[in-house]
mmCIF file of C-alpha atoms and ligand atoms in Angstrom:
data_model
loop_
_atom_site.group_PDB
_atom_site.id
_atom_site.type_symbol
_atom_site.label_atom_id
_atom_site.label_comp_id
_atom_site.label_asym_id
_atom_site.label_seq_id
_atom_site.Cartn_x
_atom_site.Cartn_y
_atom_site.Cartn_z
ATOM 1 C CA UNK A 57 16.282 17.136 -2.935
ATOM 2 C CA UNK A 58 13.287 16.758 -5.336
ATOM 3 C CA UNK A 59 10.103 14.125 -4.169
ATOM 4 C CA UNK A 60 11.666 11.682 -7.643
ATOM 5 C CA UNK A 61 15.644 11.966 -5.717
ATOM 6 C CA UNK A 62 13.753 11.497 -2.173
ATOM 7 C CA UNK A 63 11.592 8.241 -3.328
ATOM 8 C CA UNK A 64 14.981 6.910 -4.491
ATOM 9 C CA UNK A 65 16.961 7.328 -1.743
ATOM 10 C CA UNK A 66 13.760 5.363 0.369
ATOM 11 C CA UNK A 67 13.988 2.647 -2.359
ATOM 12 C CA UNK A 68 17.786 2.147 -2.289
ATOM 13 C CA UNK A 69 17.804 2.386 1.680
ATOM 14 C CA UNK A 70 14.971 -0.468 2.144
ATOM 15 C CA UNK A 71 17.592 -2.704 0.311
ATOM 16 C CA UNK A 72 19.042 -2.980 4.382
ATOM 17 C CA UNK A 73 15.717 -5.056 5.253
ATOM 18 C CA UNK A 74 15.874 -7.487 2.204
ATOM 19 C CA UNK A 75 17.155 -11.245 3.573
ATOM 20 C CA UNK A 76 19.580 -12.760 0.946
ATOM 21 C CA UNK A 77 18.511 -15.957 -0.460
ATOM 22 C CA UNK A 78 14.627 -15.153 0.596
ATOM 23 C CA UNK A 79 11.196 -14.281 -1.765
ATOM 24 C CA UNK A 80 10.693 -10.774 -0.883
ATOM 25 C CA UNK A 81 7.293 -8.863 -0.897
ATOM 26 C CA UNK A 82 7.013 -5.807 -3.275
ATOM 27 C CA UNK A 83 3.862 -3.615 -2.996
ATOM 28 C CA UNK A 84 3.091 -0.723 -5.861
ATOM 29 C CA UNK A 85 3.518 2.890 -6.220
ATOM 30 C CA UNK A 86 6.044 5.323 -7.989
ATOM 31 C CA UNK A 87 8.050 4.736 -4.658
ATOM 32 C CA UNK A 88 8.029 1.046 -4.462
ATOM 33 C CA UNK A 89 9.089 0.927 -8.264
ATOM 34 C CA UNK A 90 12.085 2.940 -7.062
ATOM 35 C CA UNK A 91 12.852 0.213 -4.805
ATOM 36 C CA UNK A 92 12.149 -2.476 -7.668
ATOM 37 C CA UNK A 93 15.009 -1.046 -9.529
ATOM 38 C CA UNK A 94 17.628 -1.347 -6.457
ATOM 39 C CA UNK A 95 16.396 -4.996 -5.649
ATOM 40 C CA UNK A 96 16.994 -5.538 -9.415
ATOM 41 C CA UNK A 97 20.919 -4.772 -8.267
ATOM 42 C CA UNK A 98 21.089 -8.098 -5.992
ATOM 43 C CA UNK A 99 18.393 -9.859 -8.012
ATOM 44 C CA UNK A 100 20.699 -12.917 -7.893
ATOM 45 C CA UNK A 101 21.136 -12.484 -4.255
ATOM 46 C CA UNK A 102 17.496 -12.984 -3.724
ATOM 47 C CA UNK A 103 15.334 -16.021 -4.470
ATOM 48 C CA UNK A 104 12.744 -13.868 -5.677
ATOM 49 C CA UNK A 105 9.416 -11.424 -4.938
ATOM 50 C CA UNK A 106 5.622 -12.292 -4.262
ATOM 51 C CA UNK A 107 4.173 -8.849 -6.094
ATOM 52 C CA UNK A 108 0.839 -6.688 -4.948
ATOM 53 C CA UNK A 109 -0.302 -5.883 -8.411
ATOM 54 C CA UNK A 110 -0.082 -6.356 -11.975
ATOM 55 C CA UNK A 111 2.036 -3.583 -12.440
ATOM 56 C CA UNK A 112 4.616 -4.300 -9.838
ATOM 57 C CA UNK A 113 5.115 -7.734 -11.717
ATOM 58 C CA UNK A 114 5.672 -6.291 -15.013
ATOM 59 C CA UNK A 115 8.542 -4.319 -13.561
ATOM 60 C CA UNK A 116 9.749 -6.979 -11.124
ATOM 61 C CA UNK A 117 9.988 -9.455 -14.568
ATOM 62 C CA UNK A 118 11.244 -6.831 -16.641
ATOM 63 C CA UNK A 119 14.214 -6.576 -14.668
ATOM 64 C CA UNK A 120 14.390 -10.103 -14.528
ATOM 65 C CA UNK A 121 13.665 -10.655 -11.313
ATOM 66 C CA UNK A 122 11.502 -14.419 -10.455
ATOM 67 C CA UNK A 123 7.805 -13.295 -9.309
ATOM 68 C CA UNK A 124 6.400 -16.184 -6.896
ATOM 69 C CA UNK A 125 1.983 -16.464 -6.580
ATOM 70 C CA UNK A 126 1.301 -15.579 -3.289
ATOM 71 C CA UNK A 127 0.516 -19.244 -2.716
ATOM 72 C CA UNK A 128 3.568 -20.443 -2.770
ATOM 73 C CA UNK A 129 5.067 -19.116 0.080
ATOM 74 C CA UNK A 130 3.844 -19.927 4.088
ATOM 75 C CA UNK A 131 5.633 -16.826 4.806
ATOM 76 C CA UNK A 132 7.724 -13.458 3.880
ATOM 77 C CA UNK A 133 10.096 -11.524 5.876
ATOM 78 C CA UNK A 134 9.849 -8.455 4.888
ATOM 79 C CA UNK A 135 6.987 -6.829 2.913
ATOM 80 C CA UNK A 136 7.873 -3.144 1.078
ATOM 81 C CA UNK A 137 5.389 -0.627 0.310
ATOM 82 C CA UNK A 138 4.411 2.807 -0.164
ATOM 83 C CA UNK A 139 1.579 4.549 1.594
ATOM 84 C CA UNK A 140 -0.800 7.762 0.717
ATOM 85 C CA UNK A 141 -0.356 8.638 4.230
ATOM 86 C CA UNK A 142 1.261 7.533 7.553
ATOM 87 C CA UNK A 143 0.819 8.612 11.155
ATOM 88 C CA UNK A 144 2.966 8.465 14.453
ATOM 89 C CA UNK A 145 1.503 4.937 15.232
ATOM 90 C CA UNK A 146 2.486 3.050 11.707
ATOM 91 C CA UNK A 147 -0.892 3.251 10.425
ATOM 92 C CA UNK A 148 -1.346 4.562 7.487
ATOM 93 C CA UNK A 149 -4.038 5.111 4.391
ATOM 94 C CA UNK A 150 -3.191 3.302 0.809
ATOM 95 C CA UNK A 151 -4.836 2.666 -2.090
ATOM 96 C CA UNK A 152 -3.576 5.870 -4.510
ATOM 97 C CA UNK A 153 -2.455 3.024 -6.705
ATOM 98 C CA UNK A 154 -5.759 0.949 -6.817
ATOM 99 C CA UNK A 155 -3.455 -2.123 -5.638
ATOM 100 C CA UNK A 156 -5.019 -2.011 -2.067
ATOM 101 C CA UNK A 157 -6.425 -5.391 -1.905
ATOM 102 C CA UNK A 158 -2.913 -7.456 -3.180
ATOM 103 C CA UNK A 159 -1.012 -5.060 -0.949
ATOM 104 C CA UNK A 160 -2.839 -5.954 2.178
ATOM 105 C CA UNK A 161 -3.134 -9.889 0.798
ATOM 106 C CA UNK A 162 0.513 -9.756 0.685
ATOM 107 C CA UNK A 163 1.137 -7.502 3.900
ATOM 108 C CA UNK A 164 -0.635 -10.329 5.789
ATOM 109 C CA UNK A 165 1.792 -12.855 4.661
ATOM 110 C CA UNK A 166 5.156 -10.858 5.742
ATOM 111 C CA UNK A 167 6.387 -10.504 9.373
ATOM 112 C CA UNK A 168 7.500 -6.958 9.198
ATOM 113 C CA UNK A 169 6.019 -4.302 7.009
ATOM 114 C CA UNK A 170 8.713 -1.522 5.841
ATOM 115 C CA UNK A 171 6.730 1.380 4.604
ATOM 116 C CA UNK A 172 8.750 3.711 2.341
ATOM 117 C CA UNK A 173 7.638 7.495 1.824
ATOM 118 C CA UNK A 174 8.480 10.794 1.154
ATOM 119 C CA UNK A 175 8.260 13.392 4.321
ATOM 120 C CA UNK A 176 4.571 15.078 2.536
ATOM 121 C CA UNK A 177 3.280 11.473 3.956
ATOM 122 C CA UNK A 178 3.853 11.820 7.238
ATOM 123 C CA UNK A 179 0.572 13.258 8.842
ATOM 124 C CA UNK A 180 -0.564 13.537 12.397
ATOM 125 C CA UNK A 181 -3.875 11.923 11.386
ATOM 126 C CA UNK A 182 -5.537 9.889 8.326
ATOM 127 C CA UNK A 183 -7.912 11.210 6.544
ATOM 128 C CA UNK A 184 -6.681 13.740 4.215
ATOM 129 C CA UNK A 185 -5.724 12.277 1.447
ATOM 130 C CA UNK A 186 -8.981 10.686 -0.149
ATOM 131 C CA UNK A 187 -9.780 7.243 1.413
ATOM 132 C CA UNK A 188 -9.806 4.327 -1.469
ATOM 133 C CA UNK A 189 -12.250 1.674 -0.661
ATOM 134 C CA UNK A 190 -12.354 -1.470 -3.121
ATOM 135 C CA UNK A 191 -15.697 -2.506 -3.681
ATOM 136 C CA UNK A 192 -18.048 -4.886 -5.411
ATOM 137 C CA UNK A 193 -19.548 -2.951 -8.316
ATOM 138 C CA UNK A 194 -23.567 -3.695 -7.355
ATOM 139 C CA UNK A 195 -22.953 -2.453 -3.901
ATOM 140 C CA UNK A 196 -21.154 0.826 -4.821
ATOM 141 C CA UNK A 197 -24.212 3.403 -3.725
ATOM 142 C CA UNK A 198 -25.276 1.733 -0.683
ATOM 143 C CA UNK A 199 -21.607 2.366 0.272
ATOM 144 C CA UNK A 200 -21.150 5.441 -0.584
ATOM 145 C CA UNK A 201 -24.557 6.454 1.184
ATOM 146 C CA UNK A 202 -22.839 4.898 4.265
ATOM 147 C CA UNK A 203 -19.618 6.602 4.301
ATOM 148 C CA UNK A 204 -22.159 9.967 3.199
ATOM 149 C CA UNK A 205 -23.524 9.109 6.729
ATOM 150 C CA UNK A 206 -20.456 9.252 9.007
ATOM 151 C CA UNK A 207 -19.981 12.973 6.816
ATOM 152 C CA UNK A 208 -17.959 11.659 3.902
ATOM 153 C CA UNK A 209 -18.457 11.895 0.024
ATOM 154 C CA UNK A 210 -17.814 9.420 -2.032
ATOM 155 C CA UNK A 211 -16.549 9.064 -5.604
ATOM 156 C CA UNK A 212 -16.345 6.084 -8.116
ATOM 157 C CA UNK A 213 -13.041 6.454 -9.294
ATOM 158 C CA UNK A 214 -12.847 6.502 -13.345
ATOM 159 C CA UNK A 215 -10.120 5.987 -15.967
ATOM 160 C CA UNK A 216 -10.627 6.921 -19.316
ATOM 161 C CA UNK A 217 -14.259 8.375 -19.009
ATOM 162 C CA UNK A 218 -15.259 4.826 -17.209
ATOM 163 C CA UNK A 219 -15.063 3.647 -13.603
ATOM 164 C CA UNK A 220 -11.412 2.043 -12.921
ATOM 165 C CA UNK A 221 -10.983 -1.491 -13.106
ATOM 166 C CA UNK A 222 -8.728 -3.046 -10.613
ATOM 167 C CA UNK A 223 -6.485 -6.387 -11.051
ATOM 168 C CA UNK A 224 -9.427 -8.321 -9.177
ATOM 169 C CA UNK A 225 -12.035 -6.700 -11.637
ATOM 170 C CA UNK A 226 -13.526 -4.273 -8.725
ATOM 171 C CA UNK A 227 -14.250 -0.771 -8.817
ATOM 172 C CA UNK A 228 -12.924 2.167 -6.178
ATOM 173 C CA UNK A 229 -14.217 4.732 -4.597
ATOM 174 C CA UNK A 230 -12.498 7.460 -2.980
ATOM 175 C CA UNK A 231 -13.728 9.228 0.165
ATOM 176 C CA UNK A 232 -13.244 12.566 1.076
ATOM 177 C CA UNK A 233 -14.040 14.477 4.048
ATOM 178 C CA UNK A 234 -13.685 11.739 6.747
ATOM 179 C CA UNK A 235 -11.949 12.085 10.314
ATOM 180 C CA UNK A 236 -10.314 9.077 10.784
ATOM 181 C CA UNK A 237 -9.531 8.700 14.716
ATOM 182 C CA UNK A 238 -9.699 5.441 15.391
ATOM 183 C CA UNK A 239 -8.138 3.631 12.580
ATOM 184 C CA UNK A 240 -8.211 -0.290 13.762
ATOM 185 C CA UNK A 241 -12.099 0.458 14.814
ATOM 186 C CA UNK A 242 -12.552 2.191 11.868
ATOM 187 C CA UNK A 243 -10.823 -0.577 9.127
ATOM 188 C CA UNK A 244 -13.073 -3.203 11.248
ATOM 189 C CA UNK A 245 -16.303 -1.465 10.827
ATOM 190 C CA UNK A 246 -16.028 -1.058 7.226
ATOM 191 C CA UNK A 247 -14.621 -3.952 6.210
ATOM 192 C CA UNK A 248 -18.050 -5.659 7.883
ATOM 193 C CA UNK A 249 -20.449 -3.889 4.704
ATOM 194 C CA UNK A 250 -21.394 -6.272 2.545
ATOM 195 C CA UNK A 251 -19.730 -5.376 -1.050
ATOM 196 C CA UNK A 252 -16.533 -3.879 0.484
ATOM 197 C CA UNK A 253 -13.740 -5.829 -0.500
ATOM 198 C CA UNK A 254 -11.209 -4.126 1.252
ATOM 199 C CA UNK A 255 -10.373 -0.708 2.902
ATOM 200 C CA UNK A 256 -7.775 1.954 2.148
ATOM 201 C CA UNK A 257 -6.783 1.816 5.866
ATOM 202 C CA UNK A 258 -4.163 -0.480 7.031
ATOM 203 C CA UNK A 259 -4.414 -0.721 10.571
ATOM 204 C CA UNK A 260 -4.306 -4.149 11.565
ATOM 205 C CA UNK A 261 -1.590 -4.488 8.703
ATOM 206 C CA UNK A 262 0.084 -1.981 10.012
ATOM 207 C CA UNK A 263 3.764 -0.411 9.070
ATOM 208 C CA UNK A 264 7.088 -1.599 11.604
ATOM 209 C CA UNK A 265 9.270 0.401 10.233
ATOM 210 C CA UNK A 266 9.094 3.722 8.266
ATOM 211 C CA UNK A 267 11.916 4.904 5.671
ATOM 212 C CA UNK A 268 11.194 8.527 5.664
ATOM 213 C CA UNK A 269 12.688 10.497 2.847
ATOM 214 C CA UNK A 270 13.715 14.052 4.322
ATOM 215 C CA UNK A 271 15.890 17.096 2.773
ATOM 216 C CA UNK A 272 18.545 15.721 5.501
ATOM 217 C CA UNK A 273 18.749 12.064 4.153
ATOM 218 C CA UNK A 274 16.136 8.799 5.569
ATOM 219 C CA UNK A 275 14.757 8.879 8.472
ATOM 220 C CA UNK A 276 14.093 5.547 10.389
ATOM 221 C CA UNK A 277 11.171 5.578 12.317
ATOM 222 C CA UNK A 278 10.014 2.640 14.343
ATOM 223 C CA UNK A 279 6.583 1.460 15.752
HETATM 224 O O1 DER B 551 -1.536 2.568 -3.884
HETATM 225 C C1 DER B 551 -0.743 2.467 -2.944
HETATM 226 O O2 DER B 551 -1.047 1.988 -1.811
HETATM 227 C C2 DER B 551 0.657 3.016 -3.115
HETATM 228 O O3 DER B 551 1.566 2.328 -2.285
HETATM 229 C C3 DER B 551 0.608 4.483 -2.732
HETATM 230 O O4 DER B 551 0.022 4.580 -1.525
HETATM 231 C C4 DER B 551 1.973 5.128 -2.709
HETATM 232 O O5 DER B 551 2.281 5.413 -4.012
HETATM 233 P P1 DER B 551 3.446 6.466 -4.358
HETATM 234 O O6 DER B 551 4.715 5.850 -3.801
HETATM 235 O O7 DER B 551 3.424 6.504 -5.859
HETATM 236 O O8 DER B 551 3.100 7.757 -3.706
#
C-alpha cells in the first residue's frame, strides 16, 4: 500500500468515531483532507464541522459540508487530526501544516481526540521531525535564542522567499535538534515565553485514540 492508499484508508476508518446528527471537529493535513472527503459521504448525516484552518474549510464547503465558528458550539465529540509525529503515550508533535494554533483551539473543545496517521508517524520519542512553534513576529529571535539554549536551532519558516503567514497572521519557526522527554513539562515551559503563541507539542491535548495506517490494514491504538 502506498502512504496516499494508507492516509485513505485512516480517513475512511475515522468515519466509525463520527456521531450522526453532531458538528464534528476537522483538523488539517493531506491526511485529514482524506477524511474530509469520506465525511463528505454522510454529510447529511451530520449537522456539520467546526474546522482548524482556512484550508480545511475550503474543502469542508466545497463538498458542501456546513462549517460552524468555533463559538458556536459548548462542545464536540470527537475532534480528527493528523500529527507530524506520535509516541506510545498519545502525544504527539504537529504543526507541518502551520494550522497548530486552530488545531489545538479546536482539540480543546472535543472530548476525544482521534489522531489519524500513517505507520512513518509512529516514533518512540518526539523530536525528530522539526518542532513548529507559532510565534509573535517581534519576539521571533529571543525565541529562537531560547530554544538555541536547550541545544536546538531554529528556523523562520518562509513561503515564497518570505516568512509564512499563518491564518492568525503569525509567523513559524521550526526547531531542529531538540530531545523532547518530557512532553507535558516541555509544552508548559514554552508556552510560558512571552511571544509564543502556541507550541507544536500537544501534550495536554493529547491523542485517545490512534488510526494507524499499516501494510496489514488500521491499526487501533488506544491511550
Ligand atoms: O499540521 C498539522 O498538524 C497536520 O495535522 C500534520 O501534522 C499532518 O499532516 P499530514 O497528514 O499531511 O502528514
Amino acid at each position: 500500500l502506498t502512504q496516499d492508499e494508507l492516509k485513505t484508508l485512516v480517513g475512511q476508518a475515522a468515519l466509525h468515531y463520527v456521531v450522526p446528527g453532531e458538528i464534528v471537529g476537522v483538523g488539517t493535513g493531506s491526511t485529514v483532507n482524506k477524511f474530509i472527503d469520506a465525511l463528505a459521504t454522510m454529510k447529511d448525516q451530520i449537522k456539520g464541522a467546526v474546522s482548524s484552518s482556512v484550508a480545511s474549510t475550503a474543502r469542508l464547503k466545497a463538498l458542501g459540508i456546513t462549517v460552524f465558528d468555533a463559538n458556536d458550539v459548548q462542545s464536540l465529540s470527537v475532534y480528527i487530526d493528523g500529527a507530524d509525529e506520535i509516541d506510545g503515550q498519545g502525544y504527539m508533535v504537529k504543526g507541518g501544516g502551520a494550522a497548530l494554533t486552530r488545531e489545538k483551539i479546536v482539540a480543546a473543545l472535543a472530548k476525544q481526540f482521534v489522531c489519524i496517521a500513517d505507520e512513518s508517524k509512529l516514533v518512540a520519542a518526539l523530536g525528530n521531525f522539526p518542532l513548529p512553534v507559532e510565534v509573535i513576529p517581534m519576539a521571533a529571535g529571543q525565541i529562537a535564542r531560547k530554544f538555541e539554549a536547550m541545544g536546538g536551532t531554529a528556523t523562520l519558516r518562509m513561503k515564497d522567499g518570505q516568512p509564512l503567514v499563518t491564518d492568525n497572521g503569525q509567523h513559524i519557526l521550526d526547531v531542529r535538534g531538540l530531545q523532547i522527554t518530557e512532553p507535558l513539562a516541555f509544552e508548559s515551559q514554552v508556552n510560558q515565553w512571552p511571544g509564543v503563541v502556541t507550541v507544536g507539542v500537544f501534550a495536554h491535548q493529547k491523542a485517545h485514540v490512534c488510526l494507524l495506517g499499516c501494510a496489514d490494514g488500521v491499526r487501533t491504538i488506544t491511550y
